Amino acid sequence: MSEEKIILRTLVRRHLADTITPVAAYLKLRDQFRHPVLLESNDFASAESTFSYIGLEPLASFEARNGTLRTTLPSGAEHRETLQNWNELPRRMKAFIDRFQVEEKQFAGAVNGFFGHTAFDGVQYFDTLRFDPAKRRFDLPDLHYCFYRFIIAFNHFQQELYLLENVPEGEQSELDR
């Protein structure tokens, strides 16, 4: 896997969000963009944890499924391999994330970066536990994280939203599309 840095310029716009919810926005956008994701906060008690996120158009992804690692890059390059040692995944994930050079990572509390999930079976990459593959009930990734071109961050506490666009080096913004 090549280790060149991936340079991204981030554009940000702030808007009021007192008349739209993350679910309503997601339902309007999900069919217009590739691989959308909604990560909704349900804790509105404090200002620190009141963000919900919508990610649209993955630029890159990092996925592990039953010992197989698959990565994709903004160039479209895809790399797939079987891990010889499952415990090397955390180091590999950190190295993959570190390749992305973003001018800013945080805007008024909103986070920019990789979004995704680690499923229950993902513990195998961080511990000595191993599960029987024959007993898997669903063919889902053990962990799957994406770096999105567009991120909509809803601040429920301030009733604001932030539109973030991560623009790869040499490309034009699509924020107005």
mmCIF file of C-alpha atoms in Angstrom:
data_model
loop_
_atom_site.group_PDB
_atom_site.id
_atom_site.type_symbol
_atom_site.label_atom_id
_atom_site.label_comp_id
_atom_site.label_asym_id
_atom_site.label_seq_id
_atom_site.Cartn_x
_atom_site.Cartn_y
_atom_site.Cartn_z
ATOM 1 C CA MET A 1 0.000 0.000 0.000
ATOM 2 C CA SER A 2 1.507 3.328 -1.102
ATOM 3 C CA GLU A 3 1.978 5.839 1.684
ATOM 4 C CA GLU A 4 1.640 9.166 -0.172
ATOM 5 C CA LYS A 5 -0.164 11.938 1.706
ATOM 6 C CA ILE A 6 -3.675 12.781 0.584
ATOM 7 C CA ILE A 7 -4.160 16.530 0.840
ATOM 8 C CA LEU A 8 -7.663 17.909 1.308
ATOM 9 C CA ARG A 9 -8.953 21.461 1.517
ATOM 10 C CA THR A 10 -12.027 21.877 3.725
ATOM 11 C CA LEU A 11 -14.746 24.420 2.992
ATOM 12 C CA VAL A 12 -17.314 25.242 5.682
ATOM 13 C CA ARG A 13 -20.655 27.014 5.690
ATOM 14 C CA ARG A 14 -22.807 27.663 8.745
ATOM 15 C CA HIS A 15 -26.627 27.849 8.636
ATOM 16 C CA LEU A 16 -29.510 27.973 11.072
ATOM 17 C CA ALA A 17 -31.123 24.574 11.591
ATOM 18 C CA ASP A 18 -34.224 25.379 13.586
ATOM 19 C CA THR A 19 -36.625 24.048 10.933
ATOM 20 C CA ILE A 20 -34.904 20.848 9.788
ATOM 21 C CA THR A 21 -33.963 17.632 11.533
ATOM 22 C CA PRO A 22 -31.113 15.262 10.651
ATOM 23 C CA VAL A 23 -33.606 12.550 9.674
ATOM 24 C CA ALA A 24 -35.549 14.892 7.370
ATOM 25 C CA ALA A 25 -32.319 16.073 5.719
ATOM 26 C CA TYR A 26 -31.077 12.494 5.333
ATOM 27 C CA LEU A 27 -34.327 11.384 3.705
ATOM 28 C CA LYS A 28 -34.058 14.241 1.174
ATOM 29 C CA LEU A 29 -30.399 13.554 0.345
ATOM 30 C CA ARG A 30 -29.986 9.781 0.526
ATOM 31 C CA ASP A 31 -30.963 9.114 -3.097
ATOM 32 C CA GLN A 32 -28.892 11.975 -4.525
ATOM 33 C CA PHE A 33 -25.476 10.961 -3.143
ATOM 34 C CA ARG A 34 -23.422 7.769 -2.983
ATOM 35 C CA HIS A 35 -23.334 5.755 0.254
ATOM 36 C CA PRO A 36 -24.961 8.203 2.671
ATOM 37 C CA VAL A 37 -24.763 7.672 6.418
ATOM 38 C CA LEU A 38 -26.683 9.224 9.317
ATOM 39 C CA LEU A 39 -25.115 9.220 12.775
ATOM 40 C CA GLU A 40 -27.658 10.761 15.096
ATOM 41 C CA SER A 41 -27.035 11.996 18.617
ATOM 42 C CA ASN A 42 -29.683 11.274 21.201
ATOM 43 C CA ASP A 43 -28.005 13.107 24.092
ATOM 44 C CA PHE A 44 -29.081 16.723 24.224
ATOM 45 C CA ALA A 45 -28.270 17.282 27.911
ATOM 46 C CA SER A 46 -24.932 19.029 27.365
ATOM 47 C CA ALA A 47 -23.469 21.240 24.659
ATOM 48 C CA GLU A 48 -20.500 18.899 24.097
ATOM 49 C CA SER A 49 -22.432 15.907 22.777
ATOM 50 C CA THR A 50 -25.242 17.424 20.769
ATOM 51 C CA PHE A 51 -24.041 16.794 17.224
ATOM 52 C CA SER A 52 -25.634 14.551 14.620
ATOM 53 C CA TYR A 53 -23.827 13.914 11.337
ATOM 54 C CA ILE A 54 -24.719 13.062 7.772
ATOM 55 C CA GLY A 55 -21.876 11.844 5.558
ATOM 56 C CA LEU A 56 -22.241 11.877 1.765
ATOM 57 C CA GLU A 57 -19.956 10.702 -1.063
ATOM 58 C CA PRO A 58 -17.136 8.695 0.554
ATOM 59 C CA LEU A 59 -13.700 9.748 -0.686
ATOM 60 C CA ALA A 60 -11.949 6.878 1.076
ATOM 61 C CA SER A 61 -12.877 3.851 3.149
ATOM 62 C CA PHE A 62 -11.320 1.370 5.547
ATOM 63 C CA GLU A 63 -13.228 -1.886 6.042
ATOM 64 C CA ALA A 64 -12.432 -5.158 7.812
ATOM 65 C CA ARG A 65 -14.635 -8.202 7.360
ATOM 66 C CA ASN A 66 -13.762 -11.609 8.789
ATOM 67 C CA GLY A 67 -10.005 -11.044 8.531
ATOM 68 C CA THR A 68 -10.006 -9.331 5.140
ATOM 69 C CA LEU A 69 -8.974 -5.683 4.918
ATOM 70 C CA ARG A 70 -10.273 -3.497 2.087
ATOM 71 C CA THR A 71 -9.249 0.126 1.586
ATOM 72 C CA THR A 72 -10.227 2.638 -1.073
ATOM 73 C CA LEU A 73 -8.614 5.990 -1.866
ATOM 74 C CA PRO A 74 -9.880 9.229 -3.456
ATOM 75 C CA SER A 75 -8.078 8.220 -6.666
ATOM 76 C CA GLY A 76 -10.389 5.204 -6.911
ATOM 77 C CA ALA A 77 -7.589 2.779 -6.085
ATOM 78 C CA GLU A 78 -8.742 -0.215 -4.073
ATOM 79 C CA HIS A 79 -6.538 -2.523 -2.035
ATOM 80 C CA ARG A 80 -7.709 -5.864 -0.616
ATOM 81 C CA GLU A 81 -5.736 -8.318 1.498
ATOM 82 C CA THR A 82 -6.157 -11.087 4.029
ATOM 83 C CA LEU A 83 -4.657 -10.152 7.374
ATOM 84 C CA GLN A 84 -2.096 -12.671 8.591
ATOM 85 C CA ASN A 85 -2.271 -11.245 12.107
ATOM 86 C CA TRP A 86 -5.625 -9.723 13.039
ATOM 87 C CA ASN A 87 -4.031 -7.706 15.853
ATOM 88 C CA GLU A 88 -2.148 -5.594 13.294
ATOM 89 C CA LEU A 89 -5.413 -3.933 12.226
ATOM 90 C CA PRO A 90 -5.297 -1.032 14.752
ATOM 91 C CA ARG A 91 -1.803 -0.066 13.541
ATOM 92 C CA ARG A 92 -2.891 -0.371 9.907
ATOM 93 C CA MET A 93 -5.978 1.739 10.549
ATOM 94 C CA LYS A 94 -3.940 4.490 12.224
ATOM 95 C CA ALA A 95 -1.451 4.508 9.329
ATOM 96 C CA PHE A 96 -4.321 4.773 6.834
ATOM 97 C CA ILE A 97 -5.958 7.667 8.701
ATOM 98 C CA ASP A 98 -2.608 9.453 9.112
ATOM 99 C CA ARG A 99 -2.250 9.631 5.318
ATOM 100 C CA PHE A 100 -5.008 12.242 5.181
ATOM 101 C CA GLN A 101 -3.806 15.806 5.636
ATOM 102 C CA VAL A 102 -6.729 18.145 6.303
ATOM 103 C CA GLU A 103 -6.251 21.863 6.851
ATOM 104 C CA GLU A 104 -8.755 21.926 9.735
ATOM 105 C CA LYS A 105 -10.356 19.085 11.641
ATOM 106 C CA GLN A 106 -12.833 20.903 13.882
ATOM 107 C CA PHE A 107 -15.278 23.734 13.342
ATOM 108 C CA ALA A 108 -17.199 25.111 16.329
ATOM 109 C CA GLY A 109 -17.394 21.648 17.857
ATOM 110 C CA ALA A 110 -18.265 19.813 14.638
ATOM 111 C CA VAL A 111 -15.835 17.071 13.750
ATOM 112 C CA ASN A 112 -14.297 16.420 10.348
ATOM 113 C CA GLY A 113 -12.679 13.091 9.543
ATOM 114 C CA PHE A 114 -13.554 9.417 9.390
ATOM 115 C CA PHE A 115 -17.048 8.298 10.364
ATOM 116 C CA GLY A 116 -18.285 4.752 10.718
ATOM 117 C CA HIS A 117 -18.801 1.890 13.107
ATOM 118 C CA THR A 118 -17.166 -1.058 14.806
ATOM 119 C CA ALA A 119 -19.506 -4.040 15.135
ATOM 120 C CA PHE A 120 -19.422 -6.559 17.966
ATOM 121 C CA ASP A 121 -17.216 -8.932 15.947
ATOM 122 C CA GLY A 122 -14.671 -6.117 15.594
ATOM 123 C CA VAL A 123 -13.360 -6.875 19.088
ATOM 124 C CA GLN A 124 -11.326 -9.697 17.496
ATOM 125 C CA TYR A 125 -8.906 -7.136 16.043
ATOM 126 C CA PHE A 126 -8.229 -5.530 19.424
ATOM 127 C CA ASP A 127 -8.174 -8.574 21.730
ATOM 128 C CA THR A 128 -7.292 -12.262 21.733
ATOM 129 C CA LEU A 129 -10.933 -13.351 21.278
ATOM 130 C CA ARG A 130 -11.838 -15.189 18.061
ATOM 131 C CA PHE A 131 -15.343 -16.080 16.927
ATOM 132 C CA ASP A 132 -16.368 -19.030 14.788
ATOM 133 C CA PRO A 133 -16.996 -17.691 11.245
ATOM 134 C CA ALA A 134 -19.604 -20.430 10.701
ATOM 135 C CA LYS A 135 -21.754 -18.847 13.414
ATOM 136 C CA ARG A 136 -21.875 -15.410 11.783
ATOM 137 C CA ARG A 137 -25.519 -14.524 11.302
ATOM 138 C CA PHE A 138 -25.013 -11.519 9.045
ATOM 139 C CA ASP A 139 -22.461 -10.690 6.379
ATOM 140 C CA LEU A 140 -21.656 -7.237 7.729
ATOM 141 C CA PRO A 141 -18.266 -5.546 8.101
ATOM 142 C CA ASP A 142 -16.561 -5.983 11.461
ATOM 143 C CA LEU A 143 -15.608 -2.346 11.136
ATOM 144 C CA HIS A 144 -16.209 0.187 8.420
ATOM 145 C CA TYR A 145 -15.047 3.814 8.377
ATOM 146 C CA CYS A 146 -15.301 6.361 5.566
ATOM 147 C CA PHE A 147 -13.874 9.801 4.937
ATOM 148 C CA TYR A 148 -16.693 11.729 3.287
ATOM 149 C CA ARG A 149 -16.521 14.531 0.756
ATOM 150 C CA PHE A 150 -19.603 16.168 2.304
ATOM 151 C CA ILE A 151 -20.453 16.263 6.000
ATOM 152 C CA ILE A 152 -23.502 17.939 7.462
ATOM 153 C CA ALA A 153 -23.040 18.492 11.188
ATOM 154 C CA PHE A 154 -26.152 19.398 13.183
ATOM 155 C CA ASN A 155 -25.559 21.206 16.477
ATOM 156 C CA HIS A 156 -28.815 20.528 18.310
ATOM 157 C CA PHE A 157 -27.861 22.723 21.267
ATOM 158 C CA GLN A 158 -27.299 25.851 19.125
ATOM 159 C CA GLN A 159 -29.805 24.865 16.384
ATOM 160 C CA GLU A 160 -27.142 25.317 13.719
ATOM 161 C CA LEU A 161 -25.755 23.146 10.995
ATOM 162 C CA TYR A 162 -22.367 23.136 9.343
ATOM 163 C CA LEU A 163 -21.859 22.061 5.741
ATOM 164 C CA LEU A 164 -18.326 20.760 5.282
ATOM 165 C CA GLU A 165 -16.790 19.788 1.983
ATOM 166 C CA ASN A 166 -13.447 18.009 1.787
ATOM 167 C CA VAL A 167 -12.010 18.870 -1.618
ATOM 168 C CA PRO A 168 -9.140 16.663 -2.850
ATOM 169 C CA GLU A 169 -6.073 18.472 -4.133
ATOM 170 C CA GLY A 170 -6.528 19.481 -7.773
ATOM 171 C CA GLU A 171 -10.339 19.263 -7.719
ATOM 172 C CA GLN A 172 -13.009 21.965 -7.656
ATOM 173 C CA SER A 173 -15.608 22.418 -4.939
ATOM 174 C CA GLU A 174 -19.062 20.908 -5.474
ATOM 175 C CA LEU A 175 -20.637 22.536 -2.426
ATOM 176 C CA ASP A 176 -23.125 24.478 -4.554
ATOM 177 C CA ARG A 177 -24.431 21.515 -6.552
#
